[in-house]
PDB file of C-alpha atoms in Angstrom:
ATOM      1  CA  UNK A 269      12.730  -9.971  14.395  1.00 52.00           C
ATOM      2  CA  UNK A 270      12.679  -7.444  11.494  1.00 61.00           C
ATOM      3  CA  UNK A 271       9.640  -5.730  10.847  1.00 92.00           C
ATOM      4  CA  UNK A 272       7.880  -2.140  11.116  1.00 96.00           C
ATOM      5  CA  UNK A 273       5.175  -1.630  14.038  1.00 96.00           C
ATOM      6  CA  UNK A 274       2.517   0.902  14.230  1.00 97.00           C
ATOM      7  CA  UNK A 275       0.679   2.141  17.427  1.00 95.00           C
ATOM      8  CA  UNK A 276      -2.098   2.071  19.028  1.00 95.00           C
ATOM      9  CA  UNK A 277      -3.588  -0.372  17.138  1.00 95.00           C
ATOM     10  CA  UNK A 278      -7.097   2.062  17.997  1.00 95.00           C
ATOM     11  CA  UNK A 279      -7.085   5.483  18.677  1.00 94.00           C
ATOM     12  CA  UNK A 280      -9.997   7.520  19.881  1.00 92.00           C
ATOM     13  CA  UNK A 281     -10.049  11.237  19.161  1.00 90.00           C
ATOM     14  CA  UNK A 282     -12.194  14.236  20.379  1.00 89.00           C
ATOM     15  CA  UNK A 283     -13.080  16.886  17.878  1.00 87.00           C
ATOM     16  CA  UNK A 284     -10.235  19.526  17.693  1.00 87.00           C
ATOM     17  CA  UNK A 285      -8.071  17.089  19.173  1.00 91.00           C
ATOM     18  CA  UNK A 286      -4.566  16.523  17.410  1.00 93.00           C
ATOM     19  CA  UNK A 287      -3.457  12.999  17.559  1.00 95.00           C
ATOM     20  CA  UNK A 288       0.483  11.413  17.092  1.00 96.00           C
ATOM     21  CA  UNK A 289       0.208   7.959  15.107  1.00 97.00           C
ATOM     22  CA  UNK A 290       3.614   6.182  15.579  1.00 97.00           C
ATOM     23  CA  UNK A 291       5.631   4.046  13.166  1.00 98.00           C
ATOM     24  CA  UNK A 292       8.699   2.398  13.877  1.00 98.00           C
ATOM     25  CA  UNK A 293      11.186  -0.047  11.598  1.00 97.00           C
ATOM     26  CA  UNK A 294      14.034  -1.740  11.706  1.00 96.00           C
ATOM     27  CA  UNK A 295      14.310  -2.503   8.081  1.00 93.00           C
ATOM     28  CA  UNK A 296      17.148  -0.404   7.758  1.00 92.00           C
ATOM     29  CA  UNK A 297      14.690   1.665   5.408  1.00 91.00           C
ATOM     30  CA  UNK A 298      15.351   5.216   3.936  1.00 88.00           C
ATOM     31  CA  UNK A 299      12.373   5.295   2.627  1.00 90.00           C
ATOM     32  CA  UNK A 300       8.983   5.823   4.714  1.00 93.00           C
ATOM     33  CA  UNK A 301       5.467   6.550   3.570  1.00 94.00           C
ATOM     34  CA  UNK A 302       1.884   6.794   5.935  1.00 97.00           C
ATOM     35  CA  UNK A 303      -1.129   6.065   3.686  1.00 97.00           C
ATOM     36  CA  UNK A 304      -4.871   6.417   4.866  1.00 97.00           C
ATOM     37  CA  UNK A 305      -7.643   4.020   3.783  1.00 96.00           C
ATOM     38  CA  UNK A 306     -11.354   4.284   4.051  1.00 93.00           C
ATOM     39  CA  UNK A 307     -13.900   1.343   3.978  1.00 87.00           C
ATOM     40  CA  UNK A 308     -13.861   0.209   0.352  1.00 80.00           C
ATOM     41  CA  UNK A 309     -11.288   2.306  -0.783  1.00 82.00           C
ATOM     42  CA  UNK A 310      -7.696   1.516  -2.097  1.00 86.00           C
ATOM     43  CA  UNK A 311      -4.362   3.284  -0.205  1.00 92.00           C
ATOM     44  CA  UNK A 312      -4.187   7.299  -0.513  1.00 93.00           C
ATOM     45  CA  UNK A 313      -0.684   8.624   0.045  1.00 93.00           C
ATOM     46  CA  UNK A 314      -0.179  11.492   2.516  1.00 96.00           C
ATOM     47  CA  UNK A 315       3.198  12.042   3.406  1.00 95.00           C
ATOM     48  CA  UNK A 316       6.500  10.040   2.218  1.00 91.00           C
ATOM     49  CA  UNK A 317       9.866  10.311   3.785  1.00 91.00           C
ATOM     50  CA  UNK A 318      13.493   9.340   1.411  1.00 85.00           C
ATOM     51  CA  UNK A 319      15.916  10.367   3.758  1.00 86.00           C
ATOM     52  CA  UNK A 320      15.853  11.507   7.077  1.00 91.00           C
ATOM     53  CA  UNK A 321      14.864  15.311   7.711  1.00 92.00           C
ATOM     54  CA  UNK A 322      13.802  15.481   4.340  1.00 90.00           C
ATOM     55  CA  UNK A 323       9.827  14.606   3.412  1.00 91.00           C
ATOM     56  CA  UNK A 324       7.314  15.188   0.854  1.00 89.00           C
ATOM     57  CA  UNK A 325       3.633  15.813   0.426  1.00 91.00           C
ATOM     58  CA  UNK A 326       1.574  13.241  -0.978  1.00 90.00           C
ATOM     59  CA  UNK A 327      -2.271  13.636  -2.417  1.00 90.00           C
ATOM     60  CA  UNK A 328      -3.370  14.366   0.498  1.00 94.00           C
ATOM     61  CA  UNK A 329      -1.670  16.153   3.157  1.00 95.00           C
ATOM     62  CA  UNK A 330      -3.835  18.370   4.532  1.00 95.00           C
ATOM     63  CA  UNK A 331      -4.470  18.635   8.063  1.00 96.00           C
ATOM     64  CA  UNK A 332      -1.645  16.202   8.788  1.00 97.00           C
ATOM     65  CA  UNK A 333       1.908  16.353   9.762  1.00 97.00           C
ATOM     66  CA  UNK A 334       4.979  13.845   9.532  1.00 98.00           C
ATOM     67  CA  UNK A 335       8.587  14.561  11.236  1.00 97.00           C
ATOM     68  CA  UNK A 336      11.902  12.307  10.062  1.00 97.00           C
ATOM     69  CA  UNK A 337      14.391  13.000  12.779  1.00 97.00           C
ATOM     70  CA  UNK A 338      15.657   9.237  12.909  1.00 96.00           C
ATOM     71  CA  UNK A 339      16.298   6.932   9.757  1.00 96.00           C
ATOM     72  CA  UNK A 340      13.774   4.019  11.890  1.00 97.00           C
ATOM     73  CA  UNK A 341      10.656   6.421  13.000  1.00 98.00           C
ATOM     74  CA  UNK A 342       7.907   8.291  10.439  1.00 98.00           C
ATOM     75  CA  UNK A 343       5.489   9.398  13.008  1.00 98.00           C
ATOM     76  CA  UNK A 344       1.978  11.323  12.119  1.00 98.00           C
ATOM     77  CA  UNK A 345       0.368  13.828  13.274  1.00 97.00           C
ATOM     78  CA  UNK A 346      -3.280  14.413  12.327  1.00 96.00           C
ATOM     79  CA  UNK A 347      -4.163  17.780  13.140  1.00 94.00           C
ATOM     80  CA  UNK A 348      -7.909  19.291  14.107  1.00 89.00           C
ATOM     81  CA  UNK A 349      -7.501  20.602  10.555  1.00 87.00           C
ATOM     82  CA  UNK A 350      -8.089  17.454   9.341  1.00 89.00           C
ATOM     83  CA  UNK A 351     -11.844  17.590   8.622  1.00 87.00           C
ATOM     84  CA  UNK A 352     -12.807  13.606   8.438  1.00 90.00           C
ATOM     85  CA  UNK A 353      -9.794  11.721   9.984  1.00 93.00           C
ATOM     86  CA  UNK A 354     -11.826   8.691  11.123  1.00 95.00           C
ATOM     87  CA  UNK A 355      -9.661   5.909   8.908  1.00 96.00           C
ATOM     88  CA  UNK A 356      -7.639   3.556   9.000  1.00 96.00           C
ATOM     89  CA  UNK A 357      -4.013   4.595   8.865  1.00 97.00           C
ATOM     90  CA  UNK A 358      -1.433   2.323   7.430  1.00 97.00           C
ATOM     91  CA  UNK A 359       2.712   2.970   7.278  1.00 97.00           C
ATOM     92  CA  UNK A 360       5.196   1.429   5.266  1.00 95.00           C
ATOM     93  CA  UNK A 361       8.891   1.574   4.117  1.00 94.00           C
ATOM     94  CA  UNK A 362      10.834   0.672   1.509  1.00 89.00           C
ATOM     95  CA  UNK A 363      14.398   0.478   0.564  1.00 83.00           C
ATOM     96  CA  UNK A 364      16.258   2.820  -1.940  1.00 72.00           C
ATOM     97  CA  UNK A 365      19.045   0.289  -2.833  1.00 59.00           C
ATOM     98  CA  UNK A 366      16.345  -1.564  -4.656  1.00 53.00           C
ATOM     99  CA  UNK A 367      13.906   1.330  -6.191  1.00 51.00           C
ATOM    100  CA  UNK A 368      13.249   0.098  -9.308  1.00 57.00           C
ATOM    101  CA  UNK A 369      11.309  -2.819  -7.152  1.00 61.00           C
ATOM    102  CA  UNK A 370       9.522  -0.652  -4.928  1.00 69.00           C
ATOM    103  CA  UNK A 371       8.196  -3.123  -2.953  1.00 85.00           C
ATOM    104  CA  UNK A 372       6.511  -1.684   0.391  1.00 90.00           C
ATOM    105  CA  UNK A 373       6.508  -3.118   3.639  1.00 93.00           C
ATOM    106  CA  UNK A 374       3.676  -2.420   5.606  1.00 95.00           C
ATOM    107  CA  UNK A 375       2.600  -2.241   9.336  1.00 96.00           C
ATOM    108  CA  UNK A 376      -0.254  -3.631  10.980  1.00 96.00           C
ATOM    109  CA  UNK A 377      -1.901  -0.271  10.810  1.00 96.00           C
ATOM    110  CA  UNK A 378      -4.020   2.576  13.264  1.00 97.00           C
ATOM    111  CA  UNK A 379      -7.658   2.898  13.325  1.00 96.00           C
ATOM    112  CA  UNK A 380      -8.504   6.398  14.209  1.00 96.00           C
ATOM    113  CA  UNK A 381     -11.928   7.441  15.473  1.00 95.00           C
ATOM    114  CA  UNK A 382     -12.917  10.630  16.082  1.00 90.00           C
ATOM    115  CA  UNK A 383     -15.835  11.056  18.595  1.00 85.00           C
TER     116      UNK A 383
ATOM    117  CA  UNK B 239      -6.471   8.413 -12.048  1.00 49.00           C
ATOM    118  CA  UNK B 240      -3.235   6.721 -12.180  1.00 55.00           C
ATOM    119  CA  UNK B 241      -4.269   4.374 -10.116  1.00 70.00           C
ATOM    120  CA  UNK B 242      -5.452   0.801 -11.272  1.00 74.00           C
ATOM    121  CA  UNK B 243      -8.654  -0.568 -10.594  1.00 84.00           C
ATOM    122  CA  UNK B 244     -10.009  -4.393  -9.721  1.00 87.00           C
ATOM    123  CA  UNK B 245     -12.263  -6.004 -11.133  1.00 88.00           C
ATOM    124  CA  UNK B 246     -14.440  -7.953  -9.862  1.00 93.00           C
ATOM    125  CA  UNK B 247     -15.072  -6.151  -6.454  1.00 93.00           C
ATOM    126  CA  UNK B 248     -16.050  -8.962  -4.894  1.00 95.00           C
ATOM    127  CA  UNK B 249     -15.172 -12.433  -5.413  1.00 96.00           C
ATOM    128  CA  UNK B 250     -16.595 -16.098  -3.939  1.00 97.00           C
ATOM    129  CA  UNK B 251     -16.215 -19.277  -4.431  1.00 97.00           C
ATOM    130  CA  UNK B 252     -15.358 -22.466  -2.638  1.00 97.00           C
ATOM    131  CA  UNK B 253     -12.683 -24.234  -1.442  1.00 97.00           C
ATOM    132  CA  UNK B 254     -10.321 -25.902  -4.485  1.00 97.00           C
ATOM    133  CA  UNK B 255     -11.660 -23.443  -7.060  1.00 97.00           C
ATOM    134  CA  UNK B 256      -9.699 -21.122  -9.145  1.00 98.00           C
ATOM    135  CA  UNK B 257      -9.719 -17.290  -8.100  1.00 97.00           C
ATOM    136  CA  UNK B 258      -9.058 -14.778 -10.902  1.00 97.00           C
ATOM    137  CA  UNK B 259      -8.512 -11.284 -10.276  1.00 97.00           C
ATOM    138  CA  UNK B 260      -8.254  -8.581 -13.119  1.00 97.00           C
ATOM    139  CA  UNK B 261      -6.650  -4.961 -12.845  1.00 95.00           C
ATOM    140  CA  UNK B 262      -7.012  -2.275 -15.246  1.00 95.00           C
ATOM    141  CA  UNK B 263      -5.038   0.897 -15.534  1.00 93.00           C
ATOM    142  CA  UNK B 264      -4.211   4.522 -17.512  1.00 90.00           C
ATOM    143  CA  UNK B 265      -1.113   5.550 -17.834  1.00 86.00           C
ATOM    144  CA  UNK B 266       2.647   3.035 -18.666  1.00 86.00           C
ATOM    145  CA  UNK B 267       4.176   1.753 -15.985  1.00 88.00           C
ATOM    146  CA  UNK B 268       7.459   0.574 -14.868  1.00 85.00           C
ATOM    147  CA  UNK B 269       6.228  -2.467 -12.889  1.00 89.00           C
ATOM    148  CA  UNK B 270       3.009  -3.501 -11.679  1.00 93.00           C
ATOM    149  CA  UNK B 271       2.457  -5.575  -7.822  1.00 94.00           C
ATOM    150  CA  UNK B 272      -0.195  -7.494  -5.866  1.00 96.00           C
ATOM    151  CA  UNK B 273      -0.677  -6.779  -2.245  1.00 96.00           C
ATOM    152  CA  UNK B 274      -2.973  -8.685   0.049  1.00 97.00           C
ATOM    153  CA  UNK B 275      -5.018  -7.429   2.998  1.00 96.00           C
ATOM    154  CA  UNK B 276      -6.762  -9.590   5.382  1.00 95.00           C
ATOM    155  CA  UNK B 277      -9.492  -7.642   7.588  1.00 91.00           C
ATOM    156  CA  UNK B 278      -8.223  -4.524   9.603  1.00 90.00           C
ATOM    157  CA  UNK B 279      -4.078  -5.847   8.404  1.00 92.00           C
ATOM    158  CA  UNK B 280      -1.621  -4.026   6.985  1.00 93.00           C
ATOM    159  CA  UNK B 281      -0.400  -4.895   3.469  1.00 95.00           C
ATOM    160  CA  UNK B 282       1.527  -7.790   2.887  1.00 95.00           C
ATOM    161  CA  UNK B 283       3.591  -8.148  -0.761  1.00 94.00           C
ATOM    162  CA  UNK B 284       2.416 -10.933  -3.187  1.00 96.00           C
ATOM    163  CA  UNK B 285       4.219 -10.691  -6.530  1.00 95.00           C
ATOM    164  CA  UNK B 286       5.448  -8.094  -9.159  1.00 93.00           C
ATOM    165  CA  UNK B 287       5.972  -8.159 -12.528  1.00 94.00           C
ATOM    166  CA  UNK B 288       8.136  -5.543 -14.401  1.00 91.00           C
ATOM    167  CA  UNK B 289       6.439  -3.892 -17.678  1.00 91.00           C
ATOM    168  CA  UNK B 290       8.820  -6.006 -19.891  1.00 93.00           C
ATOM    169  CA  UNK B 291       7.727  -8.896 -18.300  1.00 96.00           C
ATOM    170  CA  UNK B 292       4.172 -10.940 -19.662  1.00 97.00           C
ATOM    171  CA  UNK B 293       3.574 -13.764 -17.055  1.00 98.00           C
ATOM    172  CA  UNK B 294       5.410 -14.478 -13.703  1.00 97.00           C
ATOM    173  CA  UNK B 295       4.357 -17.498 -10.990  1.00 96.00           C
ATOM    174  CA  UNK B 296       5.117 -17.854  -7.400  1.00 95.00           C
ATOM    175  CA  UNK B 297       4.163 -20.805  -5.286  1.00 96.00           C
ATOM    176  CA  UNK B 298      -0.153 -20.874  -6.832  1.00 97.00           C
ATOM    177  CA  UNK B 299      -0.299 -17.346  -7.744  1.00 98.00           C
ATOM    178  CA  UNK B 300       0.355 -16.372 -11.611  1.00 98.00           C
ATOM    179  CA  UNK B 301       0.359 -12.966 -12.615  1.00 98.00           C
ATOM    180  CA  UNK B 302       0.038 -12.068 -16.513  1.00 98.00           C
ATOM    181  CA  UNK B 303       0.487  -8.672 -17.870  1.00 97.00           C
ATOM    182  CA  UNK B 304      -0.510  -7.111 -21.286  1.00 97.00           C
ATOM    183  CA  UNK B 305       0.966  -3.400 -21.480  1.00 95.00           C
ATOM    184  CA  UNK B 306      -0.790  -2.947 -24.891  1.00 95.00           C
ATOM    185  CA  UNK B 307      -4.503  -3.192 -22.954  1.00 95.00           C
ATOM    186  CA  UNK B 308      -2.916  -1.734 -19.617  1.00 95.00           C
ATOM    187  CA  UNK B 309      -4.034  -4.837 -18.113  1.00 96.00           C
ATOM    188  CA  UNK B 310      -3.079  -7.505 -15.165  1.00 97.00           C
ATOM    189  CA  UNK B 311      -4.429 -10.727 -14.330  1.00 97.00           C
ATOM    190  CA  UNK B 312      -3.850 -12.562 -10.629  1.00 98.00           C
ATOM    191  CA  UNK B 313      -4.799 -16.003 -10.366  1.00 98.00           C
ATOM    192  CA  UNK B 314      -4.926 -18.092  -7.641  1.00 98.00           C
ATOM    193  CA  UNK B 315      -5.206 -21.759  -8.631  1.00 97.00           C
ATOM    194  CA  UNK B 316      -6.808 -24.699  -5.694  1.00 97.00           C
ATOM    195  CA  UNK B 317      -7.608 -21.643  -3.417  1.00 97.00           C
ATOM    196  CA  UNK B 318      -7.976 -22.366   0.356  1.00 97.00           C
ATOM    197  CA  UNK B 319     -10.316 -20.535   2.754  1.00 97.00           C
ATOM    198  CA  UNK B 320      -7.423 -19.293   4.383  1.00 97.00           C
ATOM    199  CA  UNK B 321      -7.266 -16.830   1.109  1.00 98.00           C
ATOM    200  CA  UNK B 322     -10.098 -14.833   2.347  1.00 98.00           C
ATOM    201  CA  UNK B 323      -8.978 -11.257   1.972  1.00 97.00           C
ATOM    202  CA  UNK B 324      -8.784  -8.199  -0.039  1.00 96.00           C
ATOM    203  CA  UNK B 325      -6.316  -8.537  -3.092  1.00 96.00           C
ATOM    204  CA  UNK B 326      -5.218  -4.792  -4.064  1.00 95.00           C
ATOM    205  CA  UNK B 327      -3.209  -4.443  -7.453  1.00 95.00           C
ATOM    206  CA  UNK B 328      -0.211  -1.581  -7.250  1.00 93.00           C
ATOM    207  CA  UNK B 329       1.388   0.532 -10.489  1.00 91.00           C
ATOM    208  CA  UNK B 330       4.416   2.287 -10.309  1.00 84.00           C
ATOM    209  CA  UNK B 331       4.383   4.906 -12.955  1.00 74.00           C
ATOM    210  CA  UNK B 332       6.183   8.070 -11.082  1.00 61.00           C
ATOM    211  CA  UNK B 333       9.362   8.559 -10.241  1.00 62.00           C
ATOM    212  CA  UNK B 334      10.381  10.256  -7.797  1.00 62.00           C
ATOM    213  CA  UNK B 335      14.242  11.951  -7.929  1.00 60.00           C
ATOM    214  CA  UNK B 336      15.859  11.373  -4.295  1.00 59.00           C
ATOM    215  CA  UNK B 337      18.182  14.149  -3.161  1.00 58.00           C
ATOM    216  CA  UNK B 338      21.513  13.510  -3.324  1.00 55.00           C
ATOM    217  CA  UNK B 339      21.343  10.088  -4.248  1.00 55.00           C
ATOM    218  CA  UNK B 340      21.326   9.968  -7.651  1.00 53.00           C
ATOM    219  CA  UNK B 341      18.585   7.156  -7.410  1.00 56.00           C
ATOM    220  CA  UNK B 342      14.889   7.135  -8.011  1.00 60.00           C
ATOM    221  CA  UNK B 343      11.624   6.328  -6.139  1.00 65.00           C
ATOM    222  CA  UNK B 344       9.113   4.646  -7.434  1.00 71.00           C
ATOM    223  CA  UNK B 345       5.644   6.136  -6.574  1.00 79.00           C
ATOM    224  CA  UNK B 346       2.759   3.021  -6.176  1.00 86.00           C
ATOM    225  CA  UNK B 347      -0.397   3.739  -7.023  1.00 88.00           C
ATOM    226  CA  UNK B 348      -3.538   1.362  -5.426  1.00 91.00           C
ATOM    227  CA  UNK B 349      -6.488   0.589  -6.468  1.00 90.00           C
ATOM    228  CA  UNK B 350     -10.073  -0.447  -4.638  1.00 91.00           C
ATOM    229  CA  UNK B 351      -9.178  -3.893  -4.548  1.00 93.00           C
ATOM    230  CA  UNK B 352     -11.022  -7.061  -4.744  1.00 95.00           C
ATOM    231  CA  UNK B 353     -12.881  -8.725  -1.498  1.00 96.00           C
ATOM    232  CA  UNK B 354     -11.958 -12.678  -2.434  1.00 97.00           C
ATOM    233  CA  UNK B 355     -14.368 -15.099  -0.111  1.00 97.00           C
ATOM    234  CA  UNK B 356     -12.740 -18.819   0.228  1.00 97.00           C
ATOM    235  CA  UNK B 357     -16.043 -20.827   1.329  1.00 96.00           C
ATOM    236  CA  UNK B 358     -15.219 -24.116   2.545  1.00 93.00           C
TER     237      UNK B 358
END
């Protein structure tokens, strides 16, 4: 069963508290990307991945942190730098072979509150 | 903003009815998608339609596209409660150059959405 998972599905966080949100495929992906949305709002992009050890800032990076040390896993850290990370975090991938499609696969997503 | 916006924000009607969907946005684009988001769910792809492209269908959803008013349409025709969601519309305008590849990522860019209700 092909897909790309994300857990926990819920995550609780103490202030000044980092936090590891995990996202797995098996796609065969290069490309990875971790969005955050907020009630109302439409997808902000934080960090994308092309390649492994290689990613990118997005609009809003700060007070997170991604790793790509295998082609299938994108996790995210969210750091006690991050001053309002109560969200809802969503992953996705994509393939390069096919980039002028772009079409994103996404996970089932992390809600993250911070207590 | 890059980023295209919905309009209406909030959609309902009943069962059978015909859901339209508009999306508005700034700058040319290379292609232009629909996602779909039912409550606390990841994203799940609907349709795209390339910038040379005016009017694409799949299954009951059409999709129209007018580059000269930066403008896309999503229609869902005989909708069904199980439609209930949020219906997000997606440019990709930036490309992104991948190292050592010689190929290019496409950057989407989302808007607010629309919250369709299916009453039945």
């Amino acid at each position: 069963d092909g897909g790309i998972t994300q857990s926990p599905k819920y995550l609780f966080r103490k202030e000044g508290q980092n936090v590891t949100l995990s996202c797995e495929q098996n796609l065969n992906h290069d490309a990875m990307y971790w969005y955050r949305q907020d009630p109302g709002q439409g997808l902000r992009l934080i960090y994308y991945s092309q390649i492994v050890n290689d990613f990118q800032k997005g609009d809003i990076a700060e007070g997170y942190s991604v790793s790509r040390e295998k082609k299938e896993s994108f996790p995210l850290t969210v750091t006690s730098a991050q001053k309002n990370p109560t969200a809802f975090y969503l992953c996705a991938s994509s393939t390069l072979r096919d980039t002028i499609t772009d079409t994103q696969y996404f996970g089932p997503g992390t809600r993250l509150t911070v207590l | 903003s890059q980023q295209g916006e919905e309009d209406p924000q909030a959609l309902s009607i009943q069962e059978g009815e015909n859901a339209t969907m508009n999306c508005s946005y700034k700058t040319s684009i290379n292609n232009l998608q629909w996602y779909r988001q039912n409550s606390g769910r990841g994203l799940v792809h609907l349709i795209l339609i390339r910038s040379n492209e005016r009017e694409k269908h799949s299954g009951r959803l059409r999709v129209t596209l007018d580059t000269s008013k930066k403008s896309s349409s999503l229609l869902i025709t005989a909708s069904r409660a199980a439609d209930t969601a949020s219906y997000f519309c997606a440019t990709v305008t930036l490309f992104l150059p991948v190292a050592d590849r010689g190929s290019t990522l496409g950057r989407l860019y989302f808007g607010r959405g629309t919250q369709l209700t299916v009453w039945p």
